Each structure stands twice: as structure tokens, then as C-alpha cells.
Amino acid sequence: MLKIGIVGGRGISTLQGFLARPDVCQVTAICDLDEEVMNRPKEKLGYDIPNKFRVYTDMLESDIDAVVIATPMQNHVQQAIEALHAGKHVMAEVTAGVTMDELWWLKEAVEESGKTYFFAENYCYIPQNQVIKNMVADGLFGEVYFGEGQYVHNVVSYATYGKGVCGSDTWRRWWQLGKRGCFYPTHSLGPVAQWFKGDHVKSIACFSSGQHMAKLEGKYRLDDTTETLCQMESGKLIKIRVDCLSPRPHNMHYYSLQGTKGCYEAPRGMGDDHKVWFATPENPREGEWEPLSNYYDKYLPERYRNATEEQKKAGHWGGDFFIVDDFLDAVLTGKQPELDVYSACEWTAVGLLSELSVTNGGRVIEVPKFRPGVPLEEQITKLW
């Protein structure tokens, strides 16, 4: 029986997934500075996590086997390494780290520990993204050569605490709205990168629309919108847009894909729906879209089709539920997860290197290939 500890209130969204596997695990500990946060599982799900900690190292010293890290992003690497050194398996929220050096530390710590590190990129688990992944694997789109993802989500309201905390700034003020470039790439990149299975990001170039909203707000450094082009090792292309300042409705999960035999587009709002088009002998170049739902019976994973309404409500369109399943299976079987430390570092590095690119007018930056045993002389940033 695996005993799970959660650090950070965001991790409570995974609780439904753990509660659905009582045969193999039990959430026995939670850690947060806010006592109200630690009591939310009982209030929302009727489950009182028995052991509550305000000090993270105290939780690591308790009787647990694995940790869900869902704290502010600047804490992820330090807390993951501490957990790995303490012999715990780790599921860590995005992004994997906040500096390139941190990514190398994390990779090496995971390799030395022999423990499971699972990157909690839950957008990979959005049902429609899973359908497209299976359709790509089955060859319906032919050879895919272009994909894009967008994360458009105004987070200004999250940059300060509410009343009672003197209106002070949250971590998002500095680590999100205080950074340049594509600071939060993995929600946009992760699902699309999975559709390019076996390929890797070789280089990136990031372009900015400027800082119009940042100037109006008066205190942020973040670019209004960034477009980051990812050139793959194969020569194929992925484009990601991140915008967390512009005043507009959210569109946090837009994706598209183009292949030699067909294409896919997610909805943009106003009643639009997920849609696909495939070439036919009669219409090899153009034609009418059809709903992606036409392919759910064959390509939506069975566990999604059989999910309960409660499971679907776990968060992120059910993603927070199904991601737990794969984490537990990786720990129990010892199998390398698909969302491993190498994917975590590569996808996160795209954002970190975009800061250097955008401040140098879209300079092309090489992305290191994270893999076992990378020598120190290859742990560098190359400018093209």
C-alpha cells in the first residue's frame, strides 16, 4: 500500500484520483502553510487527510512513499530533489524548474535516486488530446509536420493576495508576470510534442508583440503575447503562444495539427467544436470539416469512456484524475513513465531559453537534448 503526501493546495485536485485506487494507495499526509488549505479535502470531498504538516521536511520524514509537489513553481526543483534524496517517488507540477541549472540538477537527482519522477502535465490528459494522440499513432493524419498550442489566460487577478494580507504580491507577480518570453510553455507544448512521438525540440526562437498591457498595468515585465517557434530534430515545426496579460476571454487549450493526410483544430469559442478533416480520393486538397466526436468510439481510451461524473470533475477536463492512474502504475511497475524527467526538462527548457531569445530579437537558441549521462561540456546554451 503506497502512502502519498501532498505539498501545496493545488495538489488537492489529484485527490479524487488517489481515492479511486484504495487497493494500492492512501493519501496520508498534506503540507501547506495555510491550515485552511489543509482542511479543504474534508470540506470538499469528505476525506480528512490524517497527518498535517506546515514544514515540508517534517512530512518527508513521516511514513510516506511518494510526494505530489504542487507548490509555487520556484519551489518545484528544490522540493523534488529533497523528496528523491529521502527515497520518495515524485509527481511534480509544471513547470519542472525556473533555471536551466535547476533542470540539470533535477535530471541528475532522478537518475541517482532510482525513484519514479512523473511530470504532472495534465493538459496531455485532456480527452480530445488523447483522441488525437491515438489517431496520430494509427496513421490517420499521415505524416504530421506542424502543430500548435495556445495558452491564453489572464492571470493578473492572481498576482496579489486578497484582503487581509495587506494586498501583498503573490509568487505569480515575480515568477510569471515578472518574466520575459514564454514563461509557461508546457501546457501548450506537451500535448503537441506527444503527437510528434520520438522527435525532440532542437532549437527555438521567441517573438514578442511588445509590452503594451504591461505598461498599462504599470509594474509587469511580461510580454503581452509571445509566439515561440520550435524546430524539431526532424525539421518539423511546433508553434506555441502564451498570453497571460491581454484582456480577453480565456482560451487555455487551443491546439491544431497538420499532416499529409488530414488536420485537426480545437474550438476557439462561440459554439465551435473540435473538428478534423481527412483527404479522400474525391477531395485530396479541400473539403468539409467533421466533428472529432465521430472518432471517440474508436480512439477515446476506454478508461475515459467509463469514467464516472465525479472522476471527470477532478479538474482540467478529467486530466487530474487520469494522470494519477499513470503515476501509480509507473511507481508500482517500475516502468519509465512517458512524462518522465527528460520530457519535463525539454518542455520547460523551451520556456527558459525563450527569455534569452525574445530579449535578443528572436535569436535562435539551441535546446539541449536531455538524456541519461549528458556530460558537463554538453550542458550549455548555444546561440545560433
XYZ file of C-alpha atoms in Angstrom:
384
model
C 0.000 0.000 0.000
C 1.584 3.240 -1.174
C 1.295 6.154 1.226
C 1.016 9.520 -0.522
C 1.825 13.002 0.733
C 0.670 16.214 -0.959
C 2.522 19.517 -0.643
C 0.703 22.618 -1.864
C -3.020 23.264 -2.209
C -3.025 22.785 -5.992
C -2.291 19.096 -5.373
C -5.710 18.554 -3.846
C -7.077 18.316 -7.393
C -5.343 14.927 -7.685
C -7.010 13.581 -4.547
C -10.034 12.188 -6.414
C -7.679 10.055 -8.480
C -5.913 8.624 -5.441
C -9.204 7.937 -3.648
C -10.321 5.894 -6.671
C -7.413 3.468 -6.132
C -7.892 2.355 -2.481
C -6.465 -1.039 -3.377
C -2.981 0.369 -3.950
C -2.666 3.742 -2.216
C -3.785 6.031 0.551
C -3.221 9.776 0.937
C -1.915 10.029 4.474
C -0.223 13.448 4.632
C -0.624 17.020 3.432
C 1.669 20.008 3.838
C 0.847 23.684 3.416
C 1.473 26.944 5.245
C -2.269 27.633 5.296
C -4.312 25.470 7.662
C -7.482 26.290 5.726
C -5.946 24.693 2.621
C -5.149 21.515 4.530
C -8.778 21.248 5.622
C -10.232 21.566 2.103
C -10.191 17.822 1.326
C -12.582 17.205 4.206
C -14.820 20.121 3.229
C -14.944 19.316 -0.495
C -14.624 15.533 -0.638
C -15.395 14.408 2.885
C -11.885 12.969 3.244
C -9.811 14.176 6.172
C -6.117 13.647 5.439
C -4.859 12.365 8.788
C -1.396 13.919 9.034
C -0.992 17.668 8.505
C 2.350 19.446 8.320
C 3.474 23.034 7.922
C 7.138 22.066 7.447
C 7.929 20.112 4.277
C 10.925 18.233 5.681
C 8.757 17.034 8.561
C 6.377 15.453 6.041
C 9.288 13.824 4.191
C 10.442 12.265 7.447
C 6.999 10.780 8.056
C 5.800 7.387 6.828
C 5.099 8.154 3.155
C 6.297 6.607 -0.114
C 5.547 9.336 -2.666
C 5.008 13.083 -2.858
C 2.791 15.238 -5.070
C 4.532 18.621 -5.431
C 2.055 21.381 -6.220
C 3.670 24.455 -4.708
C 4.703 27.679 -6.499
C 6.922 26.895 -9.472
C 10.117 28.297 -7.972
C 9.955 25.559 -5.294
C 9.486 22.555 -7.569
C 13.102 21.509 -8.107
C 14.280 22.005 -4.543
C 11.335 20.055 -3.139
C 11.632 17.315 -5.765
C 15.322 16.804 -5.036
C 14.682 16.722 -1.280
C 11.986 14.107 -1.805
C 14.185 11.984 -4.076
C 17.046 12.138 -1.580
C 14.595 10.999 1.085
C 13.738 7.962 -1.055
C 10.297 9.152 -2.183
C 8.716 8.905 -5.618
C 7.683 12.284 -7.057
C 4.859 13.673 -9.150
C 5.665 17.344 -9.732
C 3.556 20.145 -11.163
C 4.610 22.333 -14.084
C 6.969 23.882 -14.829
C 9.775 21.486 -13.886
C 12.108 24.311 -12.821
C 12.852 28.002 -13.182
C 16.502 27.961 -14.368
C 18.487 25.816 -16.768
C 20.858 24.781 -13.989
C 17.884 23.506 -11.991
C 16.888 21.230 -14.847
C 20.320 19.575 -14.877
C 20.216 19.182 -11.077
C 16.778 17.606 -11.312
C 17.726 15.192 -14.100
C 20.807 14.023 -12.229
C 18.926 13.662 -8.932
C 16.273 11.483 -10.575
C 18.918 9.274 -12.206
C 20.846 8.885 -8.949
C 17.740 8.111 -6.896
C 16.296 5.252 -8.934
C 12.843 6.575 -7.985
C 9.957 7.493 -10.268
C 9.710 11.125 -11.317
C 6.425 11.917 -13.068
C 5.783 15.298 -14.685
C 2.211 16.344 -13.960
C 1.472 17.951 -17.333
C -2.260 17.351 -17.112
C -3.083 19.016 -20.439
C -1.684 15.880 -22.063
C -4.655 14.135 -20.436
C -7.399 16.337 -21.883
C -9.753 13.789 -23.536
C -9.542 15.291 -27.022
C -5.748 15.409 -26.864
C -5.746 11.711 -26.045
C -8.016 11.037 -29.036
C -5.689 12.923 -31.393
C -2.673 11.104 -29.950
C -4.264 7.742 -30.753
C -5.360 8.873 -34.221
C -1.809 10.027 -34.990
C -0.449 6.669 -33.841
C -2.946 4.924 -36.131
C -1.760 6.950 -39.135
C -4.985 8.837 -39.856
C -3.185 12.154 -40.334
C -0.377 10.631 -42.387
C 2.987 12.145 -41.519
C 2.416 15.051 -39.131
C 4.693 18.026 -39.725
C 3.122 21.058 -37.999
C 1.342 21.544 -34.700
C 0.466 24.413 -32.430
C -0.762 25.046 -28.920
C -2.028 28.157 -27.178
C -2.387 29.150 -23.546
C -4.304 32.429 -23.332
C -5.239 33.071 -19.722
C -5.219 36.453 -18.000
C -3.702 35.825 -14.540
C -3.402 39.402 -13.288
C -6.017 38.749 -10.588
C -3.737 36.026 -9.171
C -0.775 38.388 -8.771
C -1.861 39.788 -5.394
C -3.371 38.266 -2.291
C -6.891 39.131 -1.206
C -7.910 41.316 1.669
C -6.283 40.597 4.984
C -2.790 40.104 3.598
C -2.091 43.800 3.058
C -2.548 43.442 -0.685
C 0.934 41.956 -0.992
C 2.188 40.333 -4.166
C 1.955 36.579 -4.735
C 4.702 34.483 -6.314
C 2.973 34.891 -9.663
C 3.855 38.615 -9.629
C 7.525 37.673 -9.960
C 7.794 34.201 -11.473
C 5.092 34.626 -14.085
C 4.186 38.259 -14.736
C 7.700 39.392 -13.869
C 9.441 37.353 -16.589
C 10.020 37.841 -20.285
C 9.318 35.349 -23.038
C 7.201 32.201 -22.992
C 7.426 31.585 -19.251
C 4.757 28.827 -19.150
C 5.202 26.612 -22.218
C 4.314 23.089 -21.154
C 0.501 23.258 -21.344
C 0.812 24.348 -24.969
C 3.794 22.245 -25.960
C 3.305 18.996 -24.051
C 0.290 17.513 -25.875
C 1.603 18.539 -29.295
C 5.070 17.135 -28.566
C 3.417 13.795 -27.773
C 1.883 13.801 -31.255
C 5.457 14.038 -32.621
C 6.464 10.860 -30.826
C 10.193 10.142 -30.814
C 11.073 13.644 -32.016
C 12.734 16.351 -29.917
C 12.890 20.145 -29.896
C 16.239 21.062 -31.453
C 16.026 24.865 -31.359
C 13.610 27.688 -30.554
C 13.053 31.311 -31.467
C 10.678 33.509 -29.485
C 8.990 36.678 -30.703
C 7.024 39.234 -28.702
C 4.208 41.619 -29.574
C 5.620 44.085 -27.042
C 4.591 45.126 -23.569
C 1.504 47.250 -24.116
C -0.583 45.765 -21.303
C 2.440 45.600 -19.019
C 2.877 49.356 -19.431
C -0.805 49.979 -18.714
C -0.636 47.844 -15.583
C 2.495 49.725 -14.634
C 4.549 47.033 -12.934
C 4.875 43.864 -15.009
C 7.733 42.764 -17.256
C 5.830 40.066 -19.115
C 5.335 40.393 -22.867
C 1.673 40.734 -23.853
C 1.863 37.804 -26.254
C 4.754 35.595 -27.297
C 4.976 33.233 -30.223
C 7.673 30.591 -29.853
C 8.702 28.512 -32.854
C 10.132 25.096 -32.021
C 12.180 23.453 -34.754
C 12.230 19.720 -34.216
C 15.204 17.414 -34.838
C 13.255 16.064 -37.832
C 12.886 19.575 -39.268
C 9.184 19.694 -38.402
C 7.652 22.692 -36.639
C 5.644 23.401 -33.488
C 4.328 26.875 -32.649
C 3.191 27.875 -29.167
C 1.513 31.065 -27.997
C 1.388 32.150 -24.372
C -0.524 35.252 -23.270
C -1.320 35.919 -19.621
C -1.921 39.694 -19.692
C -4.268 40.539 -22.564
C -7.877 41.460 -21.696
C -9.966 38.782 -23.420
C -11.852 35.551 -22.678
C -9.709 32.571 -21.759
C -8.636 30.089 -24.403
C -6.279 27.860 -22.471
C -6.425 24.737 -24.596
C -6.389 25.535 -28.289
C -4.409 23.091 -30.420
C -4.071 22.279 -34.092
C -2.254 19.635 -36.100
C -1.399 19.259 -39.775
C -0.349 16.090 -41.543
C -0.034 14.804 -45.082
C -3.486 13.181 -44.956
C -5.501 15.456 -42.719
C -5.669 18.058 -39.976
C -7.246 18.900 -36.616
C -8.357 22.114 -34.932
C -9.668 22.705 -31.430
C -12.520 25.157 -30.844
C -11.948 28.869 -30.378
C -15.332 29.661 -28.829
C -18.802 30.836 -29.930
C -20.159 27.313 -30.308
C -17.202 25.948 -32.248
C -16.252 22.331 -31.645
C -13.238 20.042 -32.017
C -13.015 19.145 -35.695
C -10.960 17.140 -38.169
C -10.629 16.826 -41.930
C -9.140 13.969 -43.928
C -8.200 13.841 -47.592
C -10.169 11.481 -49.818
C -9.622 10.394 -53.435
C -12.508 12.656 -54.390
C -11.265 15.577 -52.267
C -7.483 15.320 -51.855
C -6.973 19.041 -51.165
C -10.062 20.522 -49.555
C -13.496 19.698 -48.216
C -15.722 19.951 -45.146
C -14.754 19.575 -41.509
C -16.341 16.851 -39.410
C -16.695 16.631 -35.613
C -13.839 14.953 -33.787
C -16.533 13.208 -31.725
C -17.162 10.927 -34.729
C -13.958 9.155 -33.727
C -14.494 8.874 -29.966
C -15.856 5.328 -30.062
C -12.623 4.005 -31.527
C -9.950 6.387 -30.251
C -11.070 7.715 -26.849
C -9.335 5.481 -24.262
C -11.658 3.068 -22.536
C -10.956 4.494 -19.093
C -12.229 7.874 -20.318
C -15.400 6.320 -21.705
C -16.052 4.506 -18.426
C -15.206 7.417 -16.112
C -17.788 8.500 -13.569
C -19.046 12.067 -13.412
C -17.070 12.577 -10.206
C -13.894 11.417 -11.882
C -14.470 13.761 -14.789
C -14.793 16.641 -12.313
C -11.342 16.017 -10.839
C -10.019 19.039 -12.724
C -8.681 20.012 -16.160
C -11.425 18.135 -18.015
C -10.664 14.936 -16.124
C -6.916 15.207 -16.645
C -6.174 15.452 -12.927
C -7.845 12.085 -12.401
C -6.244 10.047 -15.176
C -2.755 11.396 -14.575
C -2.814 9.832 -11.111
C -3.532 6.425 -12.650
C -0.386 6.599 -14.754
C 1.748 7.872 -11.877
C 0.667 4.997 -9.643
C 1.228 2.441 -12.389
C 4.744 3.795 -13.019
C 5.602 3.537 -9.322
C 4.118 0.064 -8.910
C 5.636 -1.438 -12.057
C 8.913 0.478 -12.143
C 8.235 1.320 -15.789
C 9.599 4.598 -17.141
C 6.633 6.979 -17.497
C 6.064 8.770 -20.778
C 6.003 12.078 -18.893
C 9.434 11.492 -17.399
C 12.158 13.857 -16.238
C 13.599 14.148 -19.772
C 10.317 15.383 -21.239
C 9.855 17.652 -18.224
C 13.265 19.254 -18.742
C 12.948 19.606 -22.531
C 9.500 21.207 -22.436
C 10.461 23.516 -19.564
C 13.736 24.495 -21.259
C 11.762 25.829 -24.231
C 10.305 28.484 -21.936
C 13.510 29.273 -20.108
C 15.504 29.686 -23.318
C 12.718 31.778 -24.847
C 13.619 34.529 -22.363
C 17.081 34.756 -23.911
C 15.672 34.590 -27.432
C 12.998 37.256 -27.048
C 15.377 39.724 -25.395
C 17.708 39.297 -28.371
C 15.155 39.965 -31.095
C 14.092 36.379 -31.730
C 17.595 34.880 -31.709
C 17.621 31.149 -32.432
C 18.652 29.165 -29.338
C 19.612 25.502 -29.335
C 17.756 23.294 -26.838
C 19.998 20.742 -25.097
C 18.973 17.122 -25.502
C 18.192 15.859 -22.019
C 19.113 12.203 -21.765
C 20.953 9.889 -19.369
C 24.591 10.674 -18.759
C 24.863 14.042 -20.540
C 28.479 15.220 -19.984
C 29.075 18.620 -18.406
C 30.532 20.045 -21.612
C 27.165 19.495 -23.342
C 25.189 21.205 -20.586
C 25.417 24.570 -22.314
C 23.252 27.074 -24.136
C 24.176 27.633 -27.791
C 23.198 30.746 -29.748
C 22.707 30.495 -33.488
